[in-house]
mmCIF file of N, CA, C and O in Angstrom:
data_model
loop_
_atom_site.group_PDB
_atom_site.id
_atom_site.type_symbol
_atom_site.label_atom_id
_atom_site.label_comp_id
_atom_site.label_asym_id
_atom_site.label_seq_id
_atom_site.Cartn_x
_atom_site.Cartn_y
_atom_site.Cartn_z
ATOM 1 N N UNK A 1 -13.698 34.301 123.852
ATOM 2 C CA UNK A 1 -13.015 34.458 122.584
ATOM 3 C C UNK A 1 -11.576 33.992 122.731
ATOM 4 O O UNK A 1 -10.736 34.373 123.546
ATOM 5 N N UNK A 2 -11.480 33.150 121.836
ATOM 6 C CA UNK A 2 -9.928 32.609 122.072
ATOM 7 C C UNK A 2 -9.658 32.475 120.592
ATOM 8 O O UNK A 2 -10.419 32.150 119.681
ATOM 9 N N UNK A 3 -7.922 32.928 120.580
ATOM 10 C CA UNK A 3 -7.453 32.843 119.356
ATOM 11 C C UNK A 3 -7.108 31.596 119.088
ATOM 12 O O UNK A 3 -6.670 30.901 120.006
ATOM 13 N N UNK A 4 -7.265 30.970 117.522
ATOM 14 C CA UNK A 4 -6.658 29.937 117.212
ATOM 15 C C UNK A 4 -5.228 30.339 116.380
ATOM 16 O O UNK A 4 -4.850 31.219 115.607
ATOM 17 N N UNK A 5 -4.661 29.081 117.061
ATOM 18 C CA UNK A 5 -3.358 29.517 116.573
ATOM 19 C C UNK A 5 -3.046 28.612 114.955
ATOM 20 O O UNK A 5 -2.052 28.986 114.332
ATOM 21 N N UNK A 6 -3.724 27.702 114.471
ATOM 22 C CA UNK A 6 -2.991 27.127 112.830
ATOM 23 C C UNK A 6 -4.357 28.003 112.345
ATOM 24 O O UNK A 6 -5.421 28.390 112.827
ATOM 25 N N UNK A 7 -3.446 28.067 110.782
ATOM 26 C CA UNK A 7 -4.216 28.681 109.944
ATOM 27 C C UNK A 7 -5.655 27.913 109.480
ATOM 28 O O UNK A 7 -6.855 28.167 109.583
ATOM 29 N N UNK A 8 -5.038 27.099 109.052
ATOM 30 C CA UNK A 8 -6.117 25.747 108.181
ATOM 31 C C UNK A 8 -7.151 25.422 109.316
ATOM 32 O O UNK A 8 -8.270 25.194 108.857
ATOM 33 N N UNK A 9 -7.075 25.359 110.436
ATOM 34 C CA UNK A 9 -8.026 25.304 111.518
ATOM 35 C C UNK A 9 -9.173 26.333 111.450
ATOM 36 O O UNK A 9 -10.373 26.130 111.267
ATOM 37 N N UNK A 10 -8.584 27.354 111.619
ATOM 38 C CA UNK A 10 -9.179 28.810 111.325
ATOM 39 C C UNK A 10 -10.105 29.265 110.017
ATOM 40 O O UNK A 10 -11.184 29.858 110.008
ATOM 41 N N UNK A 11 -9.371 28.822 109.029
ATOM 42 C CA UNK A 11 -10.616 28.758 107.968
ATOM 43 C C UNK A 11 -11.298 27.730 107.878
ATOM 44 O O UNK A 11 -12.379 27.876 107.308
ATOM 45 N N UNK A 12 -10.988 26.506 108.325
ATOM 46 C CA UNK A 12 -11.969 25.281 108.261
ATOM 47 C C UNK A 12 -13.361 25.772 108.982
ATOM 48 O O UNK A 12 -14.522 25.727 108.575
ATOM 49 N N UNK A 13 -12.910 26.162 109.961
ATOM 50 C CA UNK A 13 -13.905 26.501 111.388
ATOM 51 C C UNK A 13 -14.629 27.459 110.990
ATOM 52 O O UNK A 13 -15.715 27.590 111.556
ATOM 53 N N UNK A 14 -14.270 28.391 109.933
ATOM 54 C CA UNK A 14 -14.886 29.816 109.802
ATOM 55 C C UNK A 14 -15.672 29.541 108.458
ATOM 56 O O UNK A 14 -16.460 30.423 108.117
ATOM 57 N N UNK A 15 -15.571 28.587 107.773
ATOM 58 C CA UNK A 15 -16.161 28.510 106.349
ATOM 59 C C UNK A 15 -17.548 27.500 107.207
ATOM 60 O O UNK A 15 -18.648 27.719 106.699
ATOM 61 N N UNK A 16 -17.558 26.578 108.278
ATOM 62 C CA UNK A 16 -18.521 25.761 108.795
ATOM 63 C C UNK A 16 -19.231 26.592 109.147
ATOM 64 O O UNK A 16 -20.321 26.724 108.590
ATOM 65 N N UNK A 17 -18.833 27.442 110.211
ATOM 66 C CA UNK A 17 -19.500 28.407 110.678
ATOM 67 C C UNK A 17 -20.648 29.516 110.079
ATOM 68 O O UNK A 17 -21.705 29.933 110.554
ATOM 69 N N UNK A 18 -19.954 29.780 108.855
ATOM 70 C CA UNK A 18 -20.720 30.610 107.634
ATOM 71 C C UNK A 18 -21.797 29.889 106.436
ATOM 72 O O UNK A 18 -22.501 30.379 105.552
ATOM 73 N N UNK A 19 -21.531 28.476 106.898
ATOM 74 C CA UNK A 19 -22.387 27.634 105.921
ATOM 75 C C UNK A 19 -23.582 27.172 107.029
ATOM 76 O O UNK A 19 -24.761 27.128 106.677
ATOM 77 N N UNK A 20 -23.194 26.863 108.283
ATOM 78 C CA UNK A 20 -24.169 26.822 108.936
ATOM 79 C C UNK A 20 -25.745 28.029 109.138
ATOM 80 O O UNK A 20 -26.940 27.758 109.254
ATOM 81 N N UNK A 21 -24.986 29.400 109.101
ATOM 82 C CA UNK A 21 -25.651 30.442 109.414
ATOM 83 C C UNK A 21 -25.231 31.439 108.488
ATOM 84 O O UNK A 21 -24.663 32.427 108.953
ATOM 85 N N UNK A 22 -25.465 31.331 106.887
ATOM 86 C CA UNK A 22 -24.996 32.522 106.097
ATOM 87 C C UNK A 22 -25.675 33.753 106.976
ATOM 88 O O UNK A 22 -24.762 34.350 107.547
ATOM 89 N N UNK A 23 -26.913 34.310 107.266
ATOM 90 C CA UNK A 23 -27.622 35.236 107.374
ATOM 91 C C UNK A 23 -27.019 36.228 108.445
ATOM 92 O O UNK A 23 -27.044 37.456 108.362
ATOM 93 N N UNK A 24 -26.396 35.373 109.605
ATOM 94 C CA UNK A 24 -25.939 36.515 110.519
ATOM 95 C C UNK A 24 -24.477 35.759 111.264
ATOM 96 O O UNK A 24 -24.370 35.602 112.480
ATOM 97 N N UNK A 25 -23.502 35.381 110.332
ATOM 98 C CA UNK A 25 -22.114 35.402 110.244
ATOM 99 C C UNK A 25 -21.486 36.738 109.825
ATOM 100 O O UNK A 25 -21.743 37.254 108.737
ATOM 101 N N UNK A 26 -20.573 37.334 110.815
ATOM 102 C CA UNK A 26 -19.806 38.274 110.260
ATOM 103 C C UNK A 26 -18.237 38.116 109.783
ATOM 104 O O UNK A 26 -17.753 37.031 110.104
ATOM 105 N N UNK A 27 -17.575 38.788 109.248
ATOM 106 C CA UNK A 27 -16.280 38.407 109.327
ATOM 107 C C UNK A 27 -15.820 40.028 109.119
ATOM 108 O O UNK A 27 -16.279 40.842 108.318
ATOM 109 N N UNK A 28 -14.660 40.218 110.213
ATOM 110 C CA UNK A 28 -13.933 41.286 110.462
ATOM 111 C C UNK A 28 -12.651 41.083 110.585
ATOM 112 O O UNK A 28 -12.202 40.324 111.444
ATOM 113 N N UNK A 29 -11.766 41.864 109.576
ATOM 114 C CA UNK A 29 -10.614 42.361 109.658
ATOM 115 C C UNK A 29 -9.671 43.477 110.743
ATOM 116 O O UNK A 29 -10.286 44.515 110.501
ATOM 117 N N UNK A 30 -9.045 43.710 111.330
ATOM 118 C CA UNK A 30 -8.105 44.754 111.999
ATOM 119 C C UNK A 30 -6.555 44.691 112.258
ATOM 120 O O UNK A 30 -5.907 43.792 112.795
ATOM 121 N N UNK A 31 -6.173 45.789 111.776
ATOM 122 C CA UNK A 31 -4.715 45.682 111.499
ATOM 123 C C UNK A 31 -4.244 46.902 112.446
ATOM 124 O O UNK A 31 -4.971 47.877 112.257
ATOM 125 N N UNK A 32 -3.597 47.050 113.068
ATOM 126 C CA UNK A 32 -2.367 47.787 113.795
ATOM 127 C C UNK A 32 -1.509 48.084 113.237
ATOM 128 O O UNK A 32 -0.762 47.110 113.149
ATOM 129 N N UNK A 33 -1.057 49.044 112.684
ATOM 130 C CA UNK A 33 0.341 49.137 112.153
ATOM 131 C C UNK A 33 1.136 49.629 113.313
ATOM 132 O O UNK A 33 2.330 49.392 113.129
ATOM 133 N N UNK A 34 0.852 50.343 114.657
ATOM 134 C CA UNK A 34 1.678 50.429 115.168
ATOM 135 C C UNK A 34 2.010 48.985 115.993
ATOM 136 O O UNK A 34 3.051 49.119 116.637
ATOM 137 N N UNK A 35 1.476 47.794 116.129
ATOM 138 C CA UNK A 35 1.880 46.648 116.809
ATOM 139 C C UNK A 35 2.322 46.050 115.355
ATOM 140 O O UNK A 35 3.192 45.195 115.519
ATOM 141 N N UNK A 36 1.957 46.258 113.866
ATOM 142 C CA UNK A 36 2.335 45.329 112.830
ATOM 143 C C UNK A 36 1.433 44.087 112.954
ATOM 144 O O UNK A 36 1.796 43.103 112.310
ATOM 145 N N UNK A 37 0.098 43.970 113.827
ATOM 146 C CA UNK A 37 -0.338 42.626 114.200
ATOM 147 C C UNK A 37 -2.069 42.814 113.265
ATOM 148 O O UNK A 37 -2.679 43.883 113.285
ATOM 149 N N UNK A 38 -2.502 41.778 112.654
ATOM 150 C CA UNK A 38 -3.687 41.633 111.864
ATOM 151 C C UNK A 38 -4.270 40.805 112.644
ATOM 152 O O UNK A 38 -3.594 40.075 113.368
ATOM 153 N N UNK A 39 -5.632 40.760 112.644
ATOM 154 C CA UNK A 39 -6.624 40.301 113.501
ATOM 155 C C UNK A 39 -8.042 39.656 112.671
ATOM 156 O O UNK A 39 -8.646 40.253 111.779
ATOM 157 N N UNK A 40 -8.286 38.694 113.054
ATOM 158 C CA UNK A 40 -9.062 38.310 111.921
ATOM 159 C C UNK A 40 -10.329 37.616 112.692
ATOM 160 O O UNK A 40 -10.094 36.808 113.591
ATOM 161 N N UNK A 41 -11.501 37.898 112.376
ATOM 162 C CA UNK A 41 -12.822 37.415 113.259
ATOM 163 C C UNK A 41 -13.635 36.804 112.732
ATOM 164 O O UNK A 41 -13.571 36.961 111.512
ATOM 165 N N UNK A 42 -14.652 35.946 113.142
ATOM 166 C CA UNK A 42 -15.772 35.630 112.747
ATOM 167 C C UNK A 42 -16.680 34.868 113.204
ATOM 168 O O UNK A 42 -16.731 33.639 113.169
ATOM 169 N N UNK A 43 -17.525 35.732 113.711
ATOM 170 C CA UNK A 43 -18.974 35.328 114.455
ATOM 171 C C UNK A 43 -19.977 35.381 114.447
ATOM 172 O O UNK A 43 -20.127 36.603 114.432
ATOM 173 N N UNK A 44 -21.297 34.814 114.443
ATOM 174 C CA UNK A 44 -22.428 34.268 114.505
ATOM 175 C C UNK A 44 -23.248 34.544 115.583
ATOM 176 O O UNK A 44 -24.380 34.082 115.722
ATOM 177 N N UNK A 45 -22.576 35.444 116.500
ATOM 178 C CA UNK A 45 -23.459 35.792 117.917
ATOM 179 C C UNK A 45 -23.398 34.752 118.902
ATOM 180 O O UNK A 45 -23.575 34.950 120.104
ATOM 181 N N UNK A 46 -23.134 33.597 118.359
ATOM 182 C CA UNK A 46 -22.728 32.692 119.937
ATOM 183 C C UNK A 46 -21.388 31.915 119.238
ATOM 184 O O UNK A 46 -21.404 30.950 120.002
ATOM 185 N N UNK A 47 -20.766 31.765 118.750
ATOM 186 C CA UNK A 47 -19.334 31.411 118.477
ATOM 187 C C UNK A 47 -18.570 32.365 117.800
ATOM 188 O O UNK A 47 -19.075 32.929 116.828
ATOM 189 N N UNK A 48 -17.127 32.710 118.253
ATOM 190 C CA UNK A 48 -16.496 33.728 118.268
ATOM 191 C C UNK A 48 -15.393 33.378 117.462
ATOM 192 O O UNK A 48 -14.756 34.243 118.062
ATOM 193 N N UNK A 49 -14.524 32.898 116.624
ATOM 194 C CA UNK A 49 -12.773 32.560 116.535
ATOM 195 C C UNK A 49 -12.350 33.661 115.869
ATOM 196 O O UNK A 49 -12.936 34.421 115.098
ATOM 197 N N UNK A 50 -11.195 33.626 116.302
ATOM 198 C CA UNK A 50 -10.318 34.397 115.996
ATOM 199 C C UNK A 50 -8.977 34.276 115.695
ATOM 200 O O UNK A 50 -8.346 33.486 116.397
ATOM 201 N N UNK A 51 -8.392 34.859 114.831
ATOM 202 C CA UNK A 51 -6.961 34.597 114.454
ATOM 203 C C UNK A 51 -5.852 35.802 114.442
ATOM 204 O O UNK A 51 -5.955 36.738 113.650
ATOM 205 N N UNK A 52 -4.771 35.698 115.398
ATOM 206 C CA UNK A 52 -4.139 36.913 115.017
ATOM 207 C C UNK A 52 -2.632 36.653 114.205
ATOM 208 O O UNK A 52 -2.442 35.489 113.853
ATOM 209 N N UNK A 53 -1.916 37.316 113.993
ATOM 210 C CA UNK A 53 -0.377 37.225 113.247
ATOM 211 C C UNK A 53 0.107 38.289 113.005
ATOM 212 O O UNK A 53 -0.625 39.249 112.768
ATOM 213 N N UNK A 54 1.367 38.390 113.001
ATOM 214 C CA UNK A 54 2.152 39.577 112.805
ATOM 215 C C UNK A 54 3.063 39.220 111.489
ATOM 216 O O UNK A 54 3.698 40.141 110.975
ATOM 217 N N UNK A 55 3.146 37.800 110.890
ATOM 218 C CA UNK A 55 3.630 37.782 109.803
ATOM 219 C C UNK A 55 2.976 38.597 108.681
ATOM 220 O O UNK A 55 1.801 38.960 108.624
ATOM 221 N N UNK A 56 4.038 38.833 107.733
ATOM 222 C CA UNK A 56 3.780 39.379 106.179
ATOM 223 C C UNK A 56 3.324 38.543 105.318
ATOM 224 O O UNK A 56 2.525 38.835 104.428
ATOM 225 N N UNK A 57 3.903 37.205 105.567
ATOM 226 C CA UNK A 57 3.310 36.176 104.267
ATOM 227 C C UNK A 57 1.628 36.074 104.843
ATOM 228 O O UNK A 57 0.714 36.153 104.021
ATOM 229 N N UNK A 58 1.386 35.922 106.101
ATOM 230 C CA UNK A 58 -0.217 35.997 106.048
ATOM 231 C C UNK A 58 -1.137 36.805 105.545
ATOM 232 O O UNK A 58 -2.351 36.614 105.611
ATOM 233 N N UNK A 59 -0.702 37.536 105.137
ATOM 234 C CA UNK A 59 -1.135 38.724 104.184
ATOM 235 C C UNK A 59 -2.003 37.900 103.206
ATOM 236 O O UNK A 59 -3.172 38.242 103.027
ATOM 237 N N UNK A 60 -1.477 36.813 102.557
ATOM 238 C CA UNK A 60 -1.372 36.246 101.108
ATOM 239 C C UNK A 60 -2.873 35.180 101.559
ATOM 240 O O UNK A 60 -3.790 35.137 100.738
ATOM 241 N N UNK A 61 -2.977 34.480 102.717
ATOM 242 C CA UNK A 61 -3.431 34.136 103.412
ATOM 243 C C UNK A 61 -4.822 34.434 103.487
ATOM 244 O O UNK A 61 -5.788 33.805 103.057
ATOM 245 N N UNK A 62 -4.748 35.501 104.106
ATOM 246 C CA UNK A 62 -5.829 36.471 103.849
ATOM 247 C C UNK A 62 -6.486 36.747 102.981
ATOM 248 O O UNK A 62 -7.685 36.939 103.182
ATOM 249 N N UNK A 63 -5.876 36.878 101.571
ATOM 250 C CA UNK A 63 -6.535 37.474 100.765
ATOM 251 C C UNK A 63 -7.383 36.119 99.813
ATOM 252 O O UNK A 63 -8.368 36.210 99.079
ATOM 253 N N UNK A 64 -6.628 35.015 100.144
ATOM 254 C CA UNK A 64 -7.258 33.697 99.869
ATOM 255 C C UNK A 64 -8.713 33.424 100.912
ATOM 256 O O UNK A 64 -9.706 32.883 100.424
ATOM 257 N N UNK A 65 -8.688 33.761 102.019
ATOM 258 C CA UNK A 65 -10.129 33.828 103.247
ATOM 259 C C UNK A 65 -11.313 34.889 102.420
ATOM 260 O O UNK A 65 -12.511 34.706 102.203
ATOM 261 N N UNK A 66 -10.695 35.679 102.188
ATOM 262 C CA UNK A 66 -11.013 36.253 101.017
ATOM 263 C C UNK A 66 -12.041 36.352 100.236
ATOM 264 O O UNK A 66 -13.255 36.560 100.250
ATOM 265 N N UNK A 67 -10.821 36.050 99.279
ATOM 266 C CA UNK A 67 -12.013 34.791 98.110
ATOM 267 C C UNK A 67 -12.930 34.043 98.602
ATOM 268 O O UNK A 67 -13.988 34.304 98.030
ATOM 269 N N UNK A 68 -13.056 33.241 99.381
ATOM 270 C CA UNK A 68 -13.435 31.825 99.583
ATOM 271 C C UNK A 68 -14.860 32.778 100.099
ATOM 272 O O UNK A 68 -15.920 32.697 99.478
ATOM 273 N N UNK A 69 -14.699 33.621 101.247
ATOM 274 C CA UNK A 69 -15.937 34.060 101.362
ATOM 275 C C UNK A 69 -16.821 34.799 100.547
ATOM 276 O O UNK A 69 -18.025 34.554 100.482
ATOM 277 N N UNK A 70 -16.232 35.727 99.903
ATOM 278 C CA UNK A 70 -16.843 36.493 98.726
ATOM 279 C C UNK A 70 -17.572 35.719 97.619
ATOM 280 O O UNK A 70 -18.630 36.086 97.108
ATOM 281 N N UNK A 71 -16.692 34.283 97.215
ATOM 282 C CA UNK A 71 -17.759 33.134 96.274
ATOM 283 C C UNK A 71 -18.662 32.724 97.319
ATOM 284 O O UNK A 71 -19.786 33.221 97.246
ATOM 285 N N UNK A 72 -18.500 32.157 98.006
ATOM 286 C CA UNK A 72 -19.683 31.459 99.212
ATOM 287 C C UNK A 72 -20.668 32.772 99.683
ATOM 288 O O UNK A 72 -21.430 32.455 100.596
ATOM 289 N N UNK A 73 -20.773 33.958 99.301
ATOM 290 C CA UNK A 73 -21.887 35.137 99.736
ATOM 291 C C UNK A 73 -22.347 35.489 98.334
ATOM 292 O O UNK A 73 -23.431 36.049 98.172
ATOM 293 N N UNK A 74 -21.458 35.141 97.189
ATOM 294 C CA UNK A 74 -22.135 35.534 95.675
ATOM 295 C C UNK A 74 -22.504 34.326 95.313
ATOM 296 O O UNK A 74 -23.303 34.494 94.393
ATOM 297 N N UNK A 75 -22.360 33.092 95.536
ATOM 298 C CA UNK A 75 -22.720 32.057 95.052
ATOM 299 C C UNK A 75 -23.552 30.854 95.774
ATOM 300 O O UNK A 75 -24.077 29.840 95.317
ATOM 301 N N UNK A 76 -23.447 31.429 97.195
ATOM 302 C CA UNK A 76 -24.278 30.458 98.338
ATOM 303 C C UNK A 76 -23.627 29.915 98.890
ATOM 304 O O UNK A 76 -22.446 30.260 98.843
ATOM 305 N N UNK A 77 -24.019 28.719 99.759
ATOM 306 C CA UNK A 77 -23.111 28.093 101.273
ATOM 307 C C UNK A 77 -22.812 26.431 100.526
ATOM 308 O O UNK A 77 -22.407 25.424 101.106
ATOM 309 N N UNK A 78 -23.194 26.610 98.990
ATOM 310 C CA UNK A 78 -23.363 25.232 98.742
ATOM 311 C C UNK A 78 -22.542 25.053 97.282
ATOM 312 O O UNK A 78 -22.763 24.321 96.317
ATOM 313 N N UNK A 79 -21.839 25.724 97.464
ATOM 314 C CA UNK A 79 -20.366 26.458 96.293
ATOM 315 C C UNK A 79 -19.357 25.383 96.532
ATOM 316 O O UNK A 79 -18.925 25.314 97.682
ATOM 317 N N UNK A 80 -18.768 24.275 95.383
ATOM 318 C CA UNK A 80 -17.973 23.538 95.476
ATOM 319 C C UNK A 80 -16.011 24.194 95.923
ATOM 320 O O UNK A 80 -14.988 24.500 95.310
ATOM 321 N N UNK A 81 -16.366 24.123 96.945
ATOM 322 C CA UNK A 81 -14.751 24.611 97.687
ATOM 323 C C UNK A 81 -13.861 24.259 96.971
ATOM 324 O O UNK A 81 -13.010 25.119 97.197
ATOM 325 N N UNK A 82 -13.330 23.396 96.047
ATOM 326 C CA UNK A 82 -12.129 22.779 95.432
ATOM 327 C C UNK A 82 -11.985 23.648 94.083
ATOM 328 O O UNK A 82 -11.029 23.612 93.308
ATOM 329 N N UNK A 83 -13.080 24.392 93.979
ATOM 330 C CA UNK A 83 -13.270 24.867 92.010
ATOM 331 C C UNK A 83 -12.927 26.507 92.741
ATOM 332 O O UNK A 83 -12.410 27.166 91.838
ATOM 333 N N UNK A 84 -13.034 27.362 94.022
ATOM 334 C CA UNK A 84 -13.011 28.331 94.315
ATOM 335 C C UNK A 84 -11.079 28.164 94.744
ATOM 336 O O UNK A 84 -10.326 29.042 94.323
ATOM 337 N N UNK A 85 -10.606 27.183 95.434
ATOM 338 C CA UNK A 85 -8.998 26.818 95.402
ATOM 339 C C UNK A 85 -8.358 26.755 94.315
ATOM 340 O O UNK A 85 -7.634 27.727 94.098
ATOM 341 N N UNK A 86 -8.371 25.760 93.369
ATOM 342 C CA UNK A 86 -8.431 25.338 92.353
ATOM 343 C C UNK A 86 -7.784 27.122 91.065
ATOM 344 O O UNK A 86 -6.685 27.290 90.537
ATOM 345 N N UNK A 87 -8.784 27.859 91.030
ATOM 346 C CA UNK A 87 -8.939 28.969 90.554
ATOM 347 C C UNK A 87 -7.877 30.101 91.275
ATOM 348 O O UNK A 87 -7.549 31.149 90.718
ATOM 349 N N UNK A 88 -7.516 29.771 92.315
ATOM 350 C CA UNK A 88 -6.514 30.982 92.770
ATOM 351 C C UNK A 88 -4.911 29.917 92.971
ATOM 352 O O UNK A 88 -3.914 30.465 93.442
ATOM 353 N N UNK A 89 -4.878 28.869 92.683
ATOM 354 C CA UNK A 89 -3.830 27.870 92.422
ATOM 355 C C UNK A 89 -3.380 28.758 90.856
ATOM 356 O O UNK A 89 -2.328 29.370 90.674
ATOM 357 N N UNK A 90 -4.518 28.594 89.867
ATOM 358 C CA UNK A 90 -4.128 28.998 88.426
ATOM 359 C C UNK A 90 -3.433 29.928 88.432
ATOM 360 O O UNK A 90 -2.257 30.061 88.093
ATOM 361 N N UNK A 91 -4.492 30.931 89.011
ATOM 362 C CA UNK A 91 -3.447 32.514 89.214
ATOM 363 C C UNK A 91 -2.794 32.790 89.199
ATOM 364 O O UNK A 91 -2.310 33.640 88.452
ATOM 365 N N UNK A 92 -2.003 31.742 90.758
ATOM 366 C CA UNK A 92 -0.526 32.008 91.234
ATOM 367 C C UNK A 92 0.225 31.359 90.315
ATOM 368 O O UNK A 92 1.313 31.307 90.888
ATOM 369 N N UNK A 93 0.361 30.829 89.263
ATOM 370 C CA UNK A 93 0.893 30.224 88.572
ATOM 371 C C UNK A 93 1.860 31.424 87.427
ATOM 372 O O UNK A 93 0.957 31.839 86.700
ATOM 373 N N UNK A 94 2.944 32.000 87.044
ATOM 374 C CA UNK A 94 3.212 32.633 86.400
ATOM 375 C C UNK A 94 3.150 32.340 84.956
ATOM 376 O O UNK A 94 3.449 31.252 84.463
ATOM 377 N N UNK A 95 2.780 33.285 84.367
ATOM 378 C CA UNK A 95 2.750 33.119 82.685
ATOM 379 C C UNK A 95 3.844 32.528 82.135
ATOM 380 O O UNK A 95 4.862 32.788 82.778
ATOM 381 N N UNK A 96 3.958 32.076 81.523
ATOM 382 C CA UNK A 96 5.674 31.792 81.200
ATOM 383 C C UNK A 96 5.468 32.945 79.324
ATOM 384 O O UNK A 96 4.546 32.744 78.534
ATOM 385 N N UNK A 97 6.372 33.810 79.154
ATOM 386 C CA UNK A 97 6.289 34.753 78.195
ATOM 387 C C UNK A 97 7.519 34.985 77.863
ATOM 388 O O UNK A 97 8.472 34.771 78.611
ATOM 389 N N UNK A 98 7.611 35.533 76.484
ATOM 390 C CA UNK A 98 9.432 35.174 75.736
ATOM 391 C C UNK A 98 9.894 36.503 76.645
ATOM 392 O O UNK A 98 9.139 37.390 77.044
ATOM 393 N N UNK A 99 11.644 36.379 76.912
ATOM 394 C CA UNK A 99 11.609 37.859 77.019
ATOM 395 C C UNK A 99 12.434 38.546 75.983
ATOM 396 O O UNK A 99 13.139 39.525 76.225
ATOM 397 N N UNK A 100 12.282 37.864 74.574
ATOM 398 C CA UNK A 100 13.132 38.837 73.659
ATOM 399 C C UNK A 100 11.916 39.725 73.520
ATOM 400 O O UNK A 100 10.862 39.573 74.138
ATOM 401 N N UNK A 101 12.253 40.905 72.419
ATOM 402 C CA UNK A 101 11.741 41.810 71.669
ATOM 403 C C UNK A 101 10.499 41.527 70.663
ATOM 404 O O UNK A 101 10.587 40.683 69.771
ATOM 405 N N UNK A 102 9.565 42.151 70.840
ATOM 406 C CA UNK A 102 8.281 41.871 70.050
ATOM 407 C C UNK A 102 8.444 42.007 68.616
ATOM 408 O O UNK A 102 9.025 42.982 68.142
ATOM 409 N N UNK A 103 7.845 40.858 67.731
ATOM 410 C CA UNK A 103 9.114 41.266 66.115
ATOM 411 C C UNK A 103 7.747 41.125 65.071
ATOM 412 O O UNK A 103 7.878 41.279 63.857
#
């Protein structure tokens, strides 16, 4: 088990991994608050990666790995990746809304 250290590596590798073998891919989370360090897994019984970080913005990160797996387990291994990005791009996008008084 060896950690990878870029992000985009890490989910590339982990979304192949889960399309290869939906049935017995896992993916596990673990956080430390006393080290502040998040830990991120996912394996298939013979390939292992892993990702760790102690940043806060990976948080955000995360919750995008997320998504991506939760559509690819409700929707299958054959879920257009760009329309599941695409959709959390919108999100982050702020409303733009007046800020006078409602009249």
């Amino acid at each position: 088990m060896v950690y990878i250290t870029s992000w985009d590596e890490f989910v590339e590798r982990s979304v192949q991994l889960y399309k290869a073998d939906p049935q017995s891919t896992r993916y596990c989370m673990k956080y430390r608050h006393s080290d502040g360090k998040l830990v991120l897994k996912v394996t298939d019984n013979k390939e292992c990666l892993k990702f760790k970080t102690d940043q806060a913005q990976d948080a955000k990160k995360m919750e995008k790995l997320n998504n991506i797996f939760f559509a690819l387990m409700a929707r299958g291994p054959d879920v257009d990746m760009s329309e599941i990005t695409g959709k959390e791009q919108m999100e982050a996008q702020p409303s733009k809304k007046g800020r006078g008084r409602k009249q």
